[in-house]
Amino acid sequence: MVNAVLRGDRHAFGMLIKQTEGLVAQITFKMISSPGDRKDIAQDIYLKAFKNIGGFKFKSKLSTWVGQIAYNTCLHYLEKRRLVLLENYGTNDEGDEHQLPDESDNAEALLSQQYLKTVLNKKLDQLQPLYKTLISLYHQEELSYAEIAEITALPEGTVKNYIFRARKQLRENILKNYKRDEL
């Protein structure tokens, strides 16, 4: 596919976009909060990929290479706007507890499952951009620690550590506002 893109085959580049759009979306949606900026950044990512495809060294998967471009583009955006990738923000100190729906039958169980997913996504969105990105790449895109390390240019041990911290912070944020025995 890389050679076809180098020859100017637009269909091949379209296939590249189709194969990597989920990964690019995960990275941009977790690192960038502004929906309008996400779209511009995604276009910028693929423009950079198209311009730099000749520099692809076949040392990793093509999707990992595009993921690196996405991560670095988002990181540059955050740095340019002086936004911090990791800090203590996003916690909800309101202290209000929420009741979870009763699971008495299948319909209610399904609603409860959807409710838990909504709670998890809400709390995930409150994590720092780097933590959100790492959790998404590992759990939703199912990338290995090595692939995530390659995308983020972080040591593999650091990736593992940050994912551990992100999970811990996510758990603490959820338990802070919801009764432990109801989750």
Short mmCIF file of C-alpha atoms in Angstrom, two decimals:
data_model
loop_
_atom_site.label_atom_id
_atom_site.label_comp_id
_atom_site.label_asym_id
_atom_site.label_seq_id
_atom_site.Cartn_x
_atom_site.Cartn_y
_atom_site.Cartn_z
CA MET A 1 0.00 0.00 0.00
CA VAL A 2 2.85 2.41 0.82
CA ASN A 3 4.33 1.96 -2.64
CA ALA A 4 0.95 2.60 -4.24
CA VAL A 5 0.57 5.82 -2.24
CA LEU A 6 4.08 6.85 -3.28
CA ARG A 7 3.06 6.35 -6.91
CA GLY A 8 0.20 8.79 -6.32
CA ASP A 9 -2.60 6.22 -6.07
CA ARG A 10 -5.40 8.15 -4.33
CA HIS A 11 -7.41 4.97 -3.82
CA ALA A 12 -4.52 3.47 -1.83
CA PHE A 13 -4.32 6.58 0.34
CA GLY A 14 -8.08 6.38 0.85
CA MET A 15 -7.60 2.80 2.06
CA LEU A 16 -4.89 4.02 4.45
CA ILE A 17 -7.30 6.59 5.87
CA LYS A 18 -10.06 4.00 6.21
CA GLN A 19 -7.73 1.57 8.02
CA THR A 20 -6.42 4.15 10.46
CA GLU A 21 -9.39 6.47 11.04
CA GLY A 22 -10.41 4.67 14.27
CA LEU A 23 -6.94 5.02 15.74
CA VAL A 24 -6.64 8.67 14.70
CA ALA A 25 -10.11 9.38 16.11
CA GLN A 26 -9.22 7.75 19.46
CA ILE A 27 -6.09 9.84 19.79
CA THR A 28 -7.62 13.15 18.72
CA PHE A 29 -10.86 12.71 20.67
CA LYS A 30 -8.99 11.90 23.87
CA MET A 31 -6.35 14.60 23.58
CA ILE A 32 -8.31 17.49 22.04
CA SER A 33 -11.46 18.78 23.69
CA SER A 34 -12.69 21.15 20.96
CA PRO A 35 -14.79 19.33 18.30
CA GLY A 36 -13.94 21.92 15.63
CA ASP A 37 -10.22 21.61 16.31
CA ARG A 38 -10.44 17.80 16.19
CA LYS A 39 -11.62 17.89 12.60
CA ASP A 40 -8.87 20.32 11.56
CA ILE A 41 -6.24 18.27 13.38
CA ALA A 42 -7.42 15.02 11.76
CA GLN A 43 -7.07 16.64 8.33
CA ASP A 44 -3.62 17.91 9.30
CA ILE A 45 -2.63 14.40 10.43
CA TYR A 46 -3.52 12.85 7.08
CA LEU A 47 -1.91 15.70 5.16
CA LYS A 48 1.31 15.09 7.11
CA ALA A 49 1.02 11.35 6.48
CA PHE A 50 0.57 11.93 2.75
CA LYS A 51 3.50 14.36 2.54
CA ASN A 52 5.81 12.16 4.64
CA ILE A 53 4.87 8.67 3.41
CA GLY A 54 8.24 8.51 1.67
CA GLY A 55 9.87 8.60 5.10
CA PHE A 56 8.06 5.45 6.25
CA LYS A 57 10.86 2.97 7.09
CA PHE A 58 8.80 -0.25 7.36
CA LYS A 59 10.15 -0.72 10.92
CA SER A 60 6.64 -0.72 12.36
CA LYS A 61 3.10 -1.19 11.18
CA LEU A 62 1.81 1.59 8.94
CA SER A 63 -1.03 2.20 11.43
CA THR A 64 1.52 2.70 14.22
CA TRP A 65 3.38 5.23 12.06
CA VAL A 66 0.12 7.14 11.42
CA GLY A 67 -0.63 6.89 15.15
CA GLN A 68 2.72 8.55 15.87
CA ILE A 69 1.85 11.38 13.52
CA ALA A 70 -1.55 11.75 15.20
CA TYR A 71 -0.10 11.76 18.70
CA ASN A 72 2.67 14.23 17.83
CA THR A 73 0.25 16.53 16.00
CA CYS A 74 -2.10 16.58 18.99
CA LEU A 75 0.82 17.06 21.38
CA HIS A 76 2.06 20.00 19.29
CA TYR A 77 -1.45 21.50 19.34
CA LEU A 78 -1.59 21.24 23.16
CA GLU A 79 1.91 22.68 23.59
CA LYS A 80 1.16 25.54 21.18
CA ARG A 81 -1.85 26.49 23.28
CA ARG A 82 0.09 25.94 26.51
CA LEU A 83 -2.30 23.22 27.60
CA VAL A 84 -0.91 20.71 30.05
CA LEU A 85 -0.90 17.04 29.14
CA LEU A 86 -0.80 15.84 32.74
CA GLU A 87 -2.02 17.71 35.80
CA ASN A 88 -4.52 17.26 38.59
CA TYR A 89 -7.77 18.41 37.07
CA GLY A 90 -11.08 16.90 36.13
CA THR A 91 -12.05 15.59 39.52
CA ASN A 92 -15.55 16.26 40.72
CA ASP A 93 -15.57 17.34 44.34
CA GLU A 94 -19.31 17.89 44.50
CA GLY A 95 -19.62 14.75 46.58
CA ASP A 96 -23.04 13.84 45.27
CA GLU A 97 -23.81 10.15 45.15
CA HIS A 98 -25.92 8.63 42.42
CA GLN A 99 -28.24 5.68 42.69
CA LEU A 100 -27.80 2.98 40.09
CA PRO A 101 -30.88 1.40 38.52
CA ASP A 102 -32.15 -1.86 40.00
CA GLU A 103 -31.36 -4.96 37.90
CA SER A 104 -34.62 -6.88 38.35
CA ASP A 105 -35.09 -8.02 34.73
CA ASN A 106 -33.28 -8.07 31.38
CA ALA A 107 -34.49 -4.67 30.16
CA GLU A 108 -33.46 -3.06 33.42
CA ALA A 109 -30.15 -4.93 33.36
CA LEU A 110 -29.48 -3.57 29.88
CA LEU A 111 -30.30 -0.04 31.05
CA SER A 112 -28.03 -0.53 34.03
CA GLN A 113 -25.21 -1.71 31.77
CA GLN A 114 -25.69 1.32 29.53
CA TYR A 115 -25.75 3.56 32.59
CA LEU A 116 -22.47 2.11 33.83
CA LYS A 117 -20.93 2.64 30.40
CA THR A 118 -22.11 6.26 30.45
CA VAL A 119 -20.64 6.77 33.93
CA LEU A 120 -17.34 5.23 32.82
CA ASN A 121 -17.14 7.38 29.68
CA LYS A 122 -18.01 10.53 31.65
CA LYS A 123 -15.29 9.85 34.19
CA LEU A 124 -12.85 8.82 31.46
CA ASP A 125 -13.37 12.19 29.78
CA GLN A 126 -12.39 13.88 33.05
CA LEU A 127 -8.92 12.32 32.99
CA GLN A 128 -5.91 14.25 31.71
CA PRO A 129 -5.44 14.08 27.91
CA LEU A 130 -2.46 11.71 28.09
CA TYR A 131 -4.24 9.30 30.43
CA LYS A 132 -7.39 9.31 28.27
CA THR A 133 -5.30 8.62 25.20
CA LEU A 134 -3.33 5.77 26.75
CA ILE A 135 -6.46 4.11 28.18
CA SER A 136 -8.20 4.40 24.81
CA LEU A 137 -5.27 3.02 22.84
CA TYR A 138 -4.89 0.07 25.20
CA HIS A 139 -8.49 -0.85 25.96
CA GLN A 140 -10.44 0.37 22.93
CA GLU A 141 -7.90 0.08 20.10
CA GLU A 142 -6.34 -2.98 21.81
CA LEU A 143 -2.79 -1.91 21.05
CA SER A 144 0.09 -3.50 22.93
CA TYR A 145 2.27 -1.57 25.38
CA ALA A 146 5.07 -1.70 22.79
CA GLU A 147 2.85 -0.21 20.06
CA ILE A 148 1.64 2.54 22.39
CA ALA A 149 5.24 3.26 23.42
CA GLU A 150 6.18 3.58 19.77
CA ILE A 151 3.28 5.93 19.03
CA THR A 152 3.88 8.17 22.06
CA ALA A 153 7.70 7.93 22.12
CA LEU A 154 7.45 7.04 25.80
CA PRO A 155 9.38 4.12 27.30
CA GLU A 156 7.25 0.98 27.55
CA GLY A 157 7.60 0.97 31.35
CA THR A 158 6.30 4.54 31.48
CA VAL A 159 3.32 3.56 29.33
CA LYS A 160 2.50 0.70 31.71
CA ASN A 161 2.91 3.00 34.71
CA TYR A 162 0.71 5.74 33.21
CA ILE A 163 -1.99 3.24 32.27
CA PHE A 164 -1.90 1.90 35.84
CA ARG A 165 -2.17 5.45 37.22
CA ALA A 166 -4.98 6.30 34.80
CA ARG A 167 -6.97 3.23 35.85
CA LYS A 168 -6.42 4.06 39.51
CA GLN A 169 -7.49 7.69 39.03
CA LEU A 170 -10.51 6.58 37.00
CA ARG A 171 -11.53 4.15 39.75
CA GLU A 172 -11.09 6.78 42.46
CA ASN A 173 -13.13 9.33 40.49
CA ILE A 174 -15.95 6.84 40.01
CA LEU A 175 -15.98 5.69 43.62
CA LYS A 176 -15.89 9.27 44.88
CA ASN A 177 -19.39 9.94 43.51
CA TYR A 178 -21.00 6.51 43.40
CA LYS A 179 -21.69 4.02 46.15
CA ARG A 180 -19.10 1.25 46.04
CA ASP A 181 -21.55 -1.64 46.49
CA GLU A 182 -23.76 -0.39 43.62
CA LEU A 183 -21.00 -0.56 41.03
#
